[in-house]
Coordinates of N, CA and C and ligand atoms in Angstrom, one line a residue:
M1 N 7.9 -41.8 152.5 CA 8.0 -42.1 151.1 C 6.8 -42.9 150.8
K2 N 6.3 -42.6 149.5 CA 5.3 -43.4 148.9 C 5.7 -44.4 148.0
I3 N 5.1 -45.6 148.2 CA 5.5 -46.8 147.2 C 4.2 -47.3 146.7
D4 N 4.1 -47.4 145.4 CA 3.0 -47.9 144.7 C 3.4 -49.2 144.1
I5 N 2.8 -50.5 144.3 CA 3.0 -51.7 143.7 C 2.0 -52.1 142.8
L6 N 2.4 -52.3 141.5 CA 1.4 -52.8 140.6 C 1.7 -54.3 140.3
T7 N 0.6 -55.0 140.4 CA 0.8 -56.5 140.4 C -0.6 -57.1 140.0
L8 N -0.4 -58.3 139.7 CA -1.8 -59.2 139.4 C -2.1 -59.9 140.6
F9 N -1.2 -60.0 141.8 CA -1.5 -60.7 142.9 C -1.1 -59.9 144.1
P10 N -2.1 -58.9 144.5 CA -1.7 -58.1 145.6 C -1.8 -58.7 146.9
E11 N -2.6 -59.9 147.0 CA -2.6 -60.6 148.2 C -1.4 -61.3 148.6
M12 N -0.3 -61.4 147.8 CA 0.9 -61.8 148.2 C 1.7 -61.0 149.2
F13 N 1.3 -59.7 149.1 CA 2.1 -58.6 150.0 C 1.6 -58.6 151.4
A14 N 0.5 -59.3 151.7 CA -0.2 -59.1 152.9 C 0.7 -59.5 154.1
G15 N 1.4 -60.6 154.1 CA 2.3 -61.1 155.2 C 3.4 -60.1 155.4
P16 N 4.4 -59.8 154.4 CA 5.5 -59.0 154.7 C 5.3 -57.7 155.0
F17 N 4.2 -57.1 154.4 CA 4.0 -55.6 154.7 C 3.0 -55.3 155.9
D18 N 2.6 -56.4 156.4 CA 1.8 -56.1 157.7 C 2.4 -56.8 158.8
S19 N 3.8 -57.0 158.8 CA 4.5 -57.7 160.0 C 5.7 -56.6 160.3
S20 N 6.1 -56.7 161.5 CA 7.4 -56.3 162.0 C 7.7 -54.8 161.7
I21 N 8.7 -54.5 161.1 CA 9.3 -53.2 161.1 C 8.6 -52.5 159.9
I22 N 8.2 -53.2 158.9 CA 7.4 -52.4 157.7 C 6.1 -52.1 158.3
K23 N 5.5 -52.9 159.1 CA 4.2 -52.7 159.6 C 4.3 -51.4 160.4
R24 N 5.3 -51.3 161.2 CA 5.5 -50.2 162.2 C 5.7 -48.9 161.6
A25 N 6.6 -49.0 160.3 CA 6.8 -47.8 159.5 C 5.5 -47.3 158.9
R26 N 4.6 -48.2 158.4 CA 3.4 -47.8 157.9 C 2.5 -47.2 158.8
E27 N 2.4 -47.7 160.1 CA 1.7 -47.2 161.1 C 2.1 -45.7 161.6
K28 N 3.5 -45.5 161.5 CA 4.0 -44.3 161.9 C 3.9 -43.3 160.8
G29 N 3.5 -43.7 159.6 CA 3.3 -42.8 158.4 C 4.6 -42.5 157.6
L30 N 5.7 -43.2 158.0 CA 6.9 -43.0 157.3 C 6.8 -43.6 155.8
L31 N 6.0 -44.5 155.9 CA 5.9 -45.3 154.6 C 4.5 -45.6 154.3
Q32 N 4.1 -45.1 153.1 CA 2.7 -45.1 152.4 C 3.0 -46.3 151.3
I33 N 2.4 -47.6 151.6 CA 2.6 -48.5 150.5 C 1.1 -48.8 150.0
N34 N 0.9 -48.9 148.7 CA -0.3 -49.0 148.1 C -0.2 -50.2 147.1
M35 N -1.1 -51.2 147.1 CA -1.1 -52.1 146.1 C -2.1 -51.9 145.0
T36 N -1.8 -52.0 143.7 CA -2.9 -51.8 142.7 C -2.9 -53.0 142.0
N37 N -4.1 -53.6 141.6 CA -4.2 -54.7 140.8 C -4.3 -54.3 139.4
I38 N -3.3 -54.7 138.6 CA -3.2 -54.5 137.2 C -4.5 -54.9 136.5
R39 N -5.0 -56.1 137.0 CA -6.3 -56.5 136.3 C -7.5 -55.5 136.4
D40 N -7.4 -54.6 137.2 CA -8.4 -53.6 137.4 C -8.5 -52.8 136.1
F41 N -7.4 -52.8 135.4 CA -7.3 -52.0 134.3 C -7.5 -52.7 132.9
A42 N -7.9 -53.9 133.0 CA -8.3 -54.9 131.8 C -9.4 -54.0 131.0
H43 N -9.4 -54.3 129.8 CA -10.4 -53.6 129.0 C -11.7 -54.4 128.7
D44 N -11.6 -55.7 128.9 CA -12.8 -56.6 128.4 C -13.5 -57.3 129.5
K45 N -14.5 -57.7 129.5 CA -15.5 -58.3 130.5 C -14.7 -59.5 131.3
H46 N -13.8 -60.2 130.6 CA -13.1 -61.3 131.1 C -11.9 -60.8 131.9
R47 N -11.6 -59.5 131.8 CA -10.5 -58.9 132.5 C -9.2 -59.6 132.2
I48 N -8.9 -59.7 130.9 CA -7.8 -60.3 130.4 C -6.5 -59.4 130.3
V49 N -5.5 -59.8 130.8 CA -4.3 -58.9 131.0 C -3.0 -59.5 130.0
D50 N -3.3 -60.7 129.4 CA -2.0 -61.3 128.7 C -2.5 -61.7 127.5
D51 N -1.7 -61.9 126.5 CA -2.0 -62.3 125.2 C -0.9 -63.2 124.6
Y52 N -1.2 -63.8 123.4 CA -0.1 -64.5 122.7 C 1.0 -63.7 122.3
P53 N 2.3 -64.3 122.4 CA 3.4 -63.5 121.8 C 3.3 -63.4 120.2
F54 N 3.5 -62.1 119.5 CA 3.7 -62.0 118.3 C 4.9 -62.7 117.8
G55 N 4.9 -63.5 116.7 CA 6.0 -64.3 116.3 C 6.0 -65.7 116.9
G56 N 5.0 -66.0 117.6 CA 4.8 -67.4 118.1 C 5.8 -67.6 119.3
G57 N 5.6 -68.7 119.8 CA 6.4 -69.4 121.0 C 5.5 -69.6 122.2
A58 N 6.2 -70.2 123.1 CA 5.5 -70.6 124.4 C 5.0 -69.5 125.2
G59 N 4.1 -69.7 126.0 CA 3.6 -68.7 127.1 C 2.8 -67.4 126.6
M60 N 2.5 -66.7 127.6 CA 1.8 -65.5 127.4 C 2.7 -64.2 127.8
V61 N 2.2 -63.2 127.1 CA 2.9 -61.8 127.5 C 1.8 -60.9 128.1
M62 N 2.3 -60.1 129.0 CA 1.4 -59.0 129.7 C 1.2 -58.1 128.7
K63 N -0.1 -57.7 128.4 CA -0.4 -56.5 127.4 C -0.1 -55.2 128.0
P64 N 0.2 -54.3 127.1 CA 0.7 -53.1 127.6 C -0.3 -52.1 128.1
E65 N -1.6 -52.2 127.5 CA -2.5 -51.1 128.0 C -2.9 -51.1 129.5
P66 N -3.1 -52.3 130.0 CA -3.4 -52.3 131.5 C -2.3 -51.7 132.3
I67 N -1.1 -52.1 132.0 CA 0.1 -51.5 132.7 C 0.2 -50.0 132.5
F68 N 0.1 -49.5 131.4 CA 0.2 -48.1 131.3 C -0.8 -47.3 132.0
E69 N -2.0 -47.8 132.0 CA -3.1 -47.2 132.6 C -3.1 -47.4 134.1
A70 N -2.5 -48.4 134.6 CA -2.3 -48.6 136.1 C -1.3 -47.6 136.6
V71 N -0.2 -47.5 135.8 CA 0.9 -46.5 136.2 C 0.4 -45.0 136.2
E72 N -0.5 -44.7 135.2 CA -1.1 -43.6 135.1 C -2.0 -43.1 136.2
S73 N -2.7 -44.2 136.9 CA -3.7 -44.1 137.8 C -2.8 -43.6 139.2
V74 N -1.8 -44.1 139.3 CA -1.0 -43.9 140.7 C -0.1 -42.7 140.6
K75 N 0.2 -42.1 139.3 CA 0.9 -41.0 139.3 C 0.1 -39.8 139.8
D76 N 0.8 -38.9 140.6 CA 0.0 -37.8 140.9 C 0.9 -36.5 140.9
D77 N 0.6 -35.4 141.7 CA 1.6 -34.2 141.5 C 2.9 -34.5 141.9
S78 N 3.1 -35.4 142.9 CA 4.5 -35.5 143.4 C 5.4 -36.2 142.3
C79 N 4.7 -36.8 141.2 CA 5.4 -37.4 140.3 C 6.0 -36.3 139.1
S80 N 5.5 -35.2 139.1 CA 6.0 -34.3 138.2 C 7.5 -34.1 138.4
G81 N 7.9 -34.1 139.7 CA 9.4 -34.0 140.0 C 10.0 -35.4 140.2
R82 N 10.0 -35.9 141.4 CA 10.6 -37.1 141.8 C 9.7 -38.3 141.9
C83 N 9.6 -39.2 140.8 CA 8.9 -40.3 140.9 C 9.6 -41.3 140.0
R84 N 9.7 -42.6 140.5 CA 10.6 -43.5 139.8 C 9.8 -44.8 139.5
V85 N 9.6 -45.0 138.2 CA 9.0 -46.2 137.6 C 10.1 -47.4 137.6
I86 N 9.9 -48.5 138.4 CA 10.9 -49.4 138.5 C 10.3 -50.7 137.9
L87 N 10.9 -51.5 137.0 CA 10.5 -52.9 136.7 C 11.4 -53.9 137.3
L88 N 10.8 -54.8 138.0 CA 11.7 -56.0 138.5 C 11.7 -57.0 137.5
C89 N 13.0 -57.3 137.0 CA 13.3 -58.3 136.1 C 14.7 -58.8 136.0
P90 N 14.9 -60.0 135.6 CA 16.3 -60.5 135.6 C 17.4 -59.7 134.7
Q91 N 16.9 -58.8 133.8 CA 17.6 -58.0 133.0 C 18.1 -56.7 133.7
G92 N 17.6 -56.5 134.7 CA 18.0 -55.3 135.4 C 19.3 -55.2 136.0
R93 N 19.7 -54.0 136.5 CA 20.9 -53.9 137.2 C 20.7 -54.6 138.6
V94 N 21.8 -55.3 139.1 CA 21.6 -56.1 140.2 C 21.6 -55.3 141.4
F95 N 20.6 -55.5 142.2 CA 20.3 -54.6 143.5 C 21.4 -54.8 144.5
D96 N 22.0 -53.8 145.1 CA 22.7 -53.8 146.1 C 22.6 -52.8 147.1
H97 N 23.4 -52.6 148.2 CA 23.2 -51.8 149.4 C 23.1 -50.2 148.8
E98 N 24.1 -49.9 147.9 CA 24.2 -48.6 147.4 C 22.8 -48.2 146.8
M99 N 22.3 -49.0 145.9 CA 21.0 -48.8 145.3 C 20.0 -48.5 146.2
A100 N 20.0 -49.3 147.3 CA 18.8 -49.2 148.5 C 19.1 -47.7 149.0
K101 N 20.3 -47.3 149.2 CA 20.5 -46.1 149.8 C 20.0 -44.9 149.0
N102 N 20.2 -45.0 147.7 CA 19.7 -44.0 146.6 C 18.4 -44.1 146.5
L103 N 17.7 -45.3 146.5 CA 16.0 -45.3 146.5 C 15.5 -44.7 147.7
A104 N 16.2 -44.9 148.8 CA 15.6 -44.2 150.1 C 15.5 -42.9 150.1
G105 N 16.2 -42.1 149.1 CA 16.0 -40.7 148.9 C 15.0 -40.2 148.0
E106 N 14.2 -41.1 147.5 CA 13.0 -40.7 146.6 C 11.9 -40.5 147.3
E107 N 11.0 -39.7 146.6 CA 9.7 -39.4 147.3 C 8.6 -40.5 147.0
H108 N 8.6 -41.0 145.7 CA 7.6 -41.9 145.3 C 8.1 -42.9 144.3
L109 N 8.0 -44.3 144.6 CA 8.4 -45.4 143.8 C 7.2 -46.0 143.3
I110 N 7.4 -46.3 141.9 CA 6.0 -47.1 141.4 C 6.9 -48.4 140.9
M111 N 6.5 -49.5 141.5 CA 7.2 -50.9 141.1 C 6.2 -51.7 140.3
I112 N 6.6 -52.1 139.1 CA 5.8 -53.1 138.2 C 6.2 -54.3 138.5
C113 N 5.3 -55.3 138.9 CA 5.7 -56.9 139.1 C 5.2 -57.5 137.8
G114 N 6.1 -58.0 137.0 CA 5.6 -58.8 135.9 C 5.5 -60.2 136.3
H115 N 4.5 -60.9 135.4 CA 4.4 -62.4 135.8 C 4.2 -63.1 134.4
Y116 N 3.9 -64.3 134.3 CA 3.8 -65.0 133.0 C 5.2 -65.0 132.4
E117 N 5.1 -65.0 131.0 CA 6.5 -65.1 130.3 C 7.1 -63.8 130.1
G118 N 6.6 -62.7 130.6 CA 7.0 -61.3 130.6 C 6.1 -60.4 130.3
I119 N 6.7 -59.2 129.9 CA 5.9 -58.0 129.6 C 6.1 -57.6 128.3
D120 N 5.1 -56.8 127.6 CA 5.4 -56.2 126.3 C 6.4 -55.2 126.3
E121 N 7.5 -55.2 125.4 CA 8.6 -54.3 125.4 C 8.3 -52.9 125.5
R122 N 7.1 -52.5 124.9 CA 6.8 -51.0 125.1 C 6.7 -50.6 126.4
V123 N 6.4 -51.4 127.3 CA 6.3 -51.0 128.8 C 7.8 -50.4 129.3
R124 N 8.7 -51.3 128.8 CA 10.2 -50.9 129.2 C 10.6 -49.7 128.5
E125 N 10.1 -49.5 127.1 CA 10.6 -48.3 126.4 C 10.2 -47.0 126.8
K126 N 8.9 -47.1 127.2 CA 8.2 -45.7 127.4 C 7.9 -45.3 128.9
L127 N 7.7 -46.4 129.7 CA 7.1 -46.3 131.0 C 8.2 -46.4 132.1
V128 N 9.2 -47.3 131.9 CA 10.2 -47.6 133.1 C 11.3 -46.8 133.0
D129 N 11.7 -46.3 134.2 CA 13.0 -45.5 134.4 C 14.1 -46.4 134.8
M130 N 13.8 -47.5 135.4 CA 14.9 -48.2 136.0 C 14.5 -49.7 136.0
E131 N 15.3 -50.7 135.6 CA 15.1 -52.0 135.8 C 15.9 -52.7 136.7
I132 N 15.4 -53.4 137.7 CA 16.3 -53.9 138.8 C 16.0 -55.4 139.0
S133 N 17.2 -56.2 139.1 CA 17.2 -57.5 139.4 C 17.5 -57.8 140.7
I134 N 17.3 -58.8 141.4 CA 17.6 -59.1 142.7 C 18.7 -60.2 142.7
G135 N 19.1 -60.6 141.5 CA 20.1 -61.7 141.4 C 20.0 -62.5 140.1
D136 N 21.0 -63.3 139.8 CA 20.9 -64.0 138.7 C 20.2 -65.5 138.7
F137 N 18.9 -65.2 138.9 CA 18.0 -66.4 138.9 C 16.6 -66.0 138.5
V138 N 15.9 -67.0 138.0 CA 14.5 -66.7 137.4 C 13.5 -67.1 138.5
L139 N 12.5 -66.1 138.5 CA 11.5 -66.3 139.4 C 10.1 -66.3 138.7
T140 N 9.0 -66.7 139.4 CA 7.7 -66.8 138.6 C 7.1 -65.5 138.5
G141 N 7.5 -64.4 139.3 CA 7.0 -63.0 139.2 C 7.9 -62.1 139.7
G142 N 7.6 -60.8 139.6 CA 8.4 -59.7 140.2 C 8.0 -59.3 141.8
E143 N 7.0 -60.1 142.2 CA 6.4 -59.6 143.4 C 7.5 -59.8 144.8
I144 N 8.1 -61.0 144.7 CA 9.1 -61.3 145.8 C 10.3 -60.2 145.7
P145 N 10.8 -60.0 144.5 CA 11.8 -58.9 144.3 C 11.3 -57.5 144.8
A146 N 10.1 -57.2 144.5 CA 9.5 -55.8 145.1 C 9.5 -55.9 146.5
M147 N 9.1 -56.9 147.1 CA 9.2 -57.0 148.7 C 10.6 -56.8 149.3
I148 N 11.4 -57.4 148.4 CA 12.9 -57.4 148.9 C 13.3 -55.9 148.9
I149 N 13.0 -55.2 147.9 CA 13.6 -53.9 147.6 C 12.8 -52.9 148.6
V150 N 11.5 -53.1 148.8 CA 10.8 -52.3 149.9 C 11.4 -52.6 151.3
D151 N 11.7 -53.8 151.5 CA 12.3 -54.0 152.9 C 13.7 -53.3 153.0
A152 N 14.5 -53.5 152.0 CA 15.9 -52.9 152.1 C 15.8 -51.4 152.1
V153 N 15.0 -50.8 151.2 CA 15.0 -49.5 151.2 C 14.3 -48.9 152.4
S154 N 13.2 -49.3 152.9 CA 12.5 -48.9 154.0 C 13.4 -48.6 155.3
R155 N 14.2 -49.6 155.4 CA 15.0 -49.5 156.8 C 16.0 -48.4 156.6
M156 N 16.2 -47.8 155.4 CA 17.1 -46.6 155.4 C 16.4 -45.4 155.4
I157 N 15.1 -45.3 155.7 CA 14.4 -44.1 155.7 C 14.5 -43.7 157.1
P158 N 14.9 -42.4 157.4 CA 15.2 -42.0 158.8 C 13.9 -42.3 159.7
G159 N 14.1 -42.8 160.8 CA 12.9 -43.0 161.8 C 12.4 -44.5 161.6
V160 N 12.7 -45.0 160.5 CA 12.1 -46.4 160.5 C 12.6 -47.5 161.4
L161 N 14.0 -47.4 161.6 CA 14.7 -48.2 162.7 C 14.8 -47.4 163.9
G162 N 14.7 -48.1 165.1 CA 14.9 -47.3 166.2 C 16.3 -47.0 166.4
E163 N 16.6 -46.1 167.5 CA 18.0 -45.7 167.7 C 18.9 -46.8 167.7
E164 N 18.4 -48.0 168.5 CA 19.2 -49.1 168.8 C 19.8 -49.9 167.6
E165 N 18.9 -49.8 166.5 CA 19.1 -50.7 165.5 C 19.4 -49.9 164.1
S166 N 20.2 -48.8 164.3 CA 20.6 -47.9 163.1 C 21.2 -48.6 162.0
F167 N 20.9 -48.3 160.7 CA 21.3 -48.8 159.5 C 22.8 -48.3 159.4
V168 N 23.2 -47.4 160.1 CA 24.6 -46.8 159.9 C 25.7 -47.8 160.4
T169 N 25.2 -48.6 161.4 CA 26.2 -49.7 161.9 C 26.0 -51.0 161.1
D170 N 25.2 -51.1 160.0 CA 25.2 -52.2 159.1 C 26.6 -52.6 158.7
S171 N 26.8 -53.9 158.5 CA 28.2 -54.3 157.9 C 28.3 -53.6 156.5
F172 N 27.3 -53.8 155.7 CA 27.5 -53.3 154.2 C 27.6 -51.7 154.2
Y173 N 27.2 -51.0 155.3 CA 27.2 -49.8 155.2 C 28.7 -49.2 155.0
D174 N 29.6 -49.8 155.7 CA 31.0 -49.6 155.4 C 31.7 -50.7 154.6
G175 N 31.0 -51.5 154.0 CA 31.6 -52.4 153.0 C 32.2 -53.7 153.6
L176 N 31.9 -54.1 154.8 CA 32.5 -55.2 155.5 C 31.4 -56.3 155.9
L177 N 31.7 -57.5 156.0 CA 30.6 -58.4 156.5 C 30.5 -58.3 158.1
E178 N 29.6 -58.7 158.7 CA 29.4 -58.6 160.2 C 30.3 -59.5 161.0
Y179 N 30.7 -59.0 162.1 CA 31.5 -59.9 163.0 C 30.5 -60.8 163.8
P180 N 31.1 -61.9 164.4 CA 30.2 -62.9 165.0 C 29.7 -62.4 166.3
Q181 N 28.5 -62.8 166.6 CA 27.8 -62.3 167.7 C 27.4 -63.6 168.7
Y182 N 27.3 -63.2 170.0 CA 26.9 -64.2 170.8 C 25.9 -63.6 171.9
T183 N 25.2 -64.5 172.4 CA 24.3 -64.2 173.6 C 24.4 -65.2 174.7
R184 N 23.6 -65.3 175.8 CA 23.7 -66.2 176.7 C 23.2 -67.6 176.1
P185 N 23.6 -68.7 176.6 CA 24.6 -69.0 177.7 C 26.0 -68.8 177.4
R186 N 26.8 -68.6 178.4 CA 28.3 -68.6 178.1 C 28.9 -69.7 177.4
E187 N 28.4 -70.9 177.7 CA 28.9 -72.1 177.0 C 27.6 -72.8 176.8
Y188 N 27.7 -73.2 175.5 CA 26.5 -74.1 174.9 C 27.2 -75.3 174.1
E189 N 26.7 -76.5 174.7 CA 27.2 -77.8 174.1 C 28.7 -77.8 173.9
G190 N 29.4 -77.3 174.9 CA 30.8 -77.3 174.9 C 31.4 -76.2 174.1
M191 N 30.6 -75.3 173.5 CA 31.1 -74.2 172.6 C 31.1 -72.9 173.4
P192 N 32.2 -72.5 174.0 CA 32.3 -71.3 174.7 C 32.3 -69.9 173.8
V193 N 31.8 -68.9 174.6 CA 31.8 -67.6 173.9 C 33.2 -67.1 174.1
P194 N 33.9 -66.4 173.1 CA 35.2 -65.8 173.2 C 35.4 -65.1 174.5
D195 N 36.6 -65.4 175.1 CA 36.8 -64.7 176.5 C 36.7 -63.1 176.3
I196 N 37.2 -62.7 175.2 CA 37.3 -61.2 175.2 C 36.0 -60.5 175.3
L197 N 35.0 -61.2 174.8 CA 33.7 -60.4 174.7 C 33.1 -60.4 176.3
L198 N 33.7 -61.1 177.3 CA 33.4 -61.1 178.7 C 34.3 -60.3 179.5
S199 N 35.2 -59.7 178.8 CA 36.3 -59.0 179.5 C 35.9 -57.7 180.1
G200 N 34.9 -57.1 179.4 CA 34.4 -55.6 179.7 C 35.4 -54.7 179.2
D201 N 36.4 -55.0 178.5 CA 37.3 -54.0 177.9 C 36.8 -53.5 176.5
H202 N 36.0 -52.4 176.5 CA 35.4 -52.0 175.4 C 36.1 -51.7 174.1
E203 N 37.3 -51.2 174.4 CA 38.3 -50.9 173.3 C 38.9 -52.3 172.6
K204 N 39.2 -53.2 173.4 CA 39.6 -54.6 173.1 C 38.6 -55.2 172.2
I205 N 37.3 -55.0 172.7 CA 36.2 -55.7 172.2 C 35.9 -55.1 170.7
R206 N 36.1 -53.8 170.7 CA 36.0 -53.1 169.3 C 36.9 -53.5 168.4
L207 N 38.2 -53.6 168.8 CA 39.3 -54.0 167.9 C 39.0 -55.5 167.5
W208 N 38.7 -56.4 168.3 CA 38.4 -57.8 168.1 C 37.3 -58.0 167.0
R209 N 36.2 -57.1 167.2 CA 35.1 -57.1 166.3 C 35.5 -56.7 164.9
R210 N 36.3 -55.6 164.9 CA 36.8 -55.0 163.6 C 37.6 -56.1 162.9
K211 N 38.6 -56.7 163.6 CA 39.5 -57.7 163.1 C 38.6 -58.9 162.4
M212 N 37.6 -59.4 163.2 CA 36.9 -60.5 162.7 C 36.0 -60.1 161.3
S213 N 35.5 -58.8 161.5 CA 34.8 -58.4 160.1 C 35.9 -58.4 159.0
L214 N 37.0 -57.8 159.2 CA 38.0 -57.9 158.1 C 38.3 -59.3 157.7
L215 N 38.6 -60.2 158.5 CA 39.0 -61.4 158.3 C 37.9 -62.2 157.6
R216 N 36.7 -62.0 158.1 CA 35.6 -62.8 157.5 C 35.4 -62.3 156.0
T217 N 35.5 -60.9 155.8 CA 35.3 -60.3 154.5 C 36.4 -60.8 153.6
M218 N 37.6 -61.1 154.1 CA 38.8 -61.4 153.2 C 38.5 -62.8 152.9
D219 N 38.0 -63.7 153.7 CA 37.8 -65.1 153.5 C 36.7 -65.3 152.7
R220 N 35.5 -64.7 152.9 CA 34.3 -64.9 152.0 C 34.0 -64.1 151.0
R221 N 34.3 -62.9 151.1 CA 34.0 -62.0 149.8 C 35.2 -61.0 149.4
P222 N 36.4 -61.8 149.2 CA 37.6 -60.9 148.9 C 37.4 -59.7 147.9
Q223 N 36.4 -59.6 147.0 CA 36.1 -58.6 146.2 C 35.8 -57.4 146.9
L224 N 34.9 -57.5 148.1 CA 34.5 -56.5 148.6 C 35.5 -55.9 149.4
L225 N 36.6 -56.7 150.0 CA 37.6 -56.0 150.7 C 38.6 -55.3 149.9
Q226 N 38.7 -55.8 148.6 CA 39.5 -55.0 147.4 C 39.0 -53.8 147.2
Q227 N 37.8 -53.6 147.3 CA 37.1 -52.3 146.8 C 37.2 -51.2 148.0
K228 N 37.5 -51.8 149.2 CA 37.4 -51.0 150.4 C 38.6 -50.1 150.7
V229 N 38.6 -48.9 151.0 CA 39.8 -48.2 151.5 C 39.9 -48.5 152.9
L230 N 41.0 -49.1 153.2 CA 41.2 -49.5 154.5 C 42.0 -48.4 155.4
S231 N 41.6 -48.1 156.6 CA 42.3 -47.2 157.6 C 43.6 -47.8 157.9
D232 N 44.5 -47.0 158.6 CA 45.6 -47.4 159.1 C 45.4 -48.6 160.1
E233 N 44.4 -48.3 161.0 CA 43.9 -49.3 162.0 C 43.6 -50.6 161.4
D234 N 42.8 -50.6 160.3 CA 42.3 -51.7 159.6 C 43.5 -52.6 159.1
R235 N 44.5 -51.9 158.5 CA 45.7 -52.6 158.0 C 46.4 -53.1 159.0
K236 N 46.6 -52.5 160.1 CA 47.4 -53.1 161.3 C 46.6 -54.2 161.8
L237 N 45.3 -54.2 162.0 CA 44.5 -55.4 162.5 C 44.7 -56.6 161.5
L238 N 44.6 -56.2 160.3 CA 44.7 -57.4 159.2 C 46.2 -58.0 159.3
A239 N 47.2 -57.1 159.4 CA 48.5 -57.5 159.3 C 48.9 -58.4 160.5
S240 N 48.3 -57.9 161.6 CA 48.6 -58.8 162.9 C 47.9 -60.1 162.9
A241 N 46.6 -59.9 162.4 CA 45.9 -61.3 162.4 C 46.7 -62.2 161.4
L242 N 47.3 -61.7 160.3 CA 47.9 -62.7 159.2 C 49.3 -62.8 159.7
E243 N 49.7 -62.1 160.6 CA 51.1 -62.3 161.2 C 52.2 -61.9 160.1
I244 N 51.8 -60.7 159.4 CA 52.7 -60.2 158.5 C 52.9 -58.7 158.8
T245 N 54.1 -58.1 158.5 CA 54.4 -56.8 159.0 C 53.5 -55.8 158.1
D246 N 53.1 -54.7 158.7 CA 52.4 -53.7 157.8 C 53.4 -52.6 157.3
N247 N 54.6 -52.7 157.6 CA 55.7 -51.8 157.2 C 56.1 -52.3 155.9
P248 N 56.1 -51.3 154.8 CA 56.5 -51.8 153.5 C 57.9 -52.0 153.4
K249 N 58.7 -51.5 154.3 CA 60.2 -51.8 154.3 C 60.4 -53.2 154.6
H250 N 59.6 -53.8 155.4 CA 59.8 -55.2 155.7 C 59.1 -56.2 155.1
K251 N 58.7 -56.1 153.7 CA 58.0 -56.9 152.9 C 58.6 -58.2 152.6
Ligands
4H7_301 C1 9.4 -59.1 134.5 C2 9.9 -59.4 133.2 C3 12.7 -60.7 138.6 C4 9.1 -60.0 135.5 C5 10.1 -60.6 132.9 C6 11.6 -61.2 138.0 C7 13.6 -63.0 138.3 C8 13.8 -61.6 138.7 C9 9.4 -61.3 135.3 C10 9.9 -61.7 134.0 C11 11.5 -62.6 137.5 C12 14.9 -61.1 139.5 C13 9.4 -63.7 132.6 C14 11.6 -63.5 133.7 C15 9.6 -65.2 132.5 C16 11.8 -65.0 133.7 C17 11.1 -66.9 132.5 C18 9.2 -62.3 136.4 N1 12.4 -63.3 137.8 N2 10.2 -63.0 133.8 N3 10.9 -65.5 132.4 N4 15.9 -62.0 139.4 N5 10.3 -63.0 136.9 O1 15.0 -60.0 140.1

């Protein structure tokens, strides 16, 4: 997958994109990430990319011309078919696992990172295919949201994660939260590891983990559990954990 990031602060991306799994994916050629400085498309000798808002008010607005030209410069043949221009902003659709899965199927993403008080509305109207927010809070720029989306999307591209770390076993992949995990030591500061995990009985362990996922989701994110279609096994596990019968006749 190819990802173009348009930003006034390309240096912000150095750490996250040059470390860990994203670094490896880039080295393997699974991910081509390119940063373009919007300021390179300014029209004047002072390289100005913002201006006062029409109608007055505080702050500056990003001018349309440099953004339009920056997008044009990164569009190539692959854009004729599948290329998505994304704006990271609080007004966008709130990002989730499902959107990450969909974006992972795209060939070319172009992400526009706004800064200052916002961007000229004509960028939204004419250039942007999709507006995405990473949550209901205000940030100084779209750069960190872009990093978050690149991270979440990249790990769903086949080959980016190793066999051991497949995204198919992610909790959100099947709509539940993760079960508790333990490693050595067997006891730490008086806190033991649950006996069942040391039993060697793989089926019992699987059921315990599933039950913990279900209980944890019910406790912390009841909405997630409501949306989920539970298997017979899931319903039995929940029922026994809650000490209620799963048989409708015995309600
Ligand atoms: C584009 C348009 C994303 C980028 C407007 C971006 C939160 C998120 C930004 C803005 C972002 C998110 C302009 C919105 C100034 C805030 C005070 C950069 N903030 N700004 N406003 N939740 N800010 O995904």
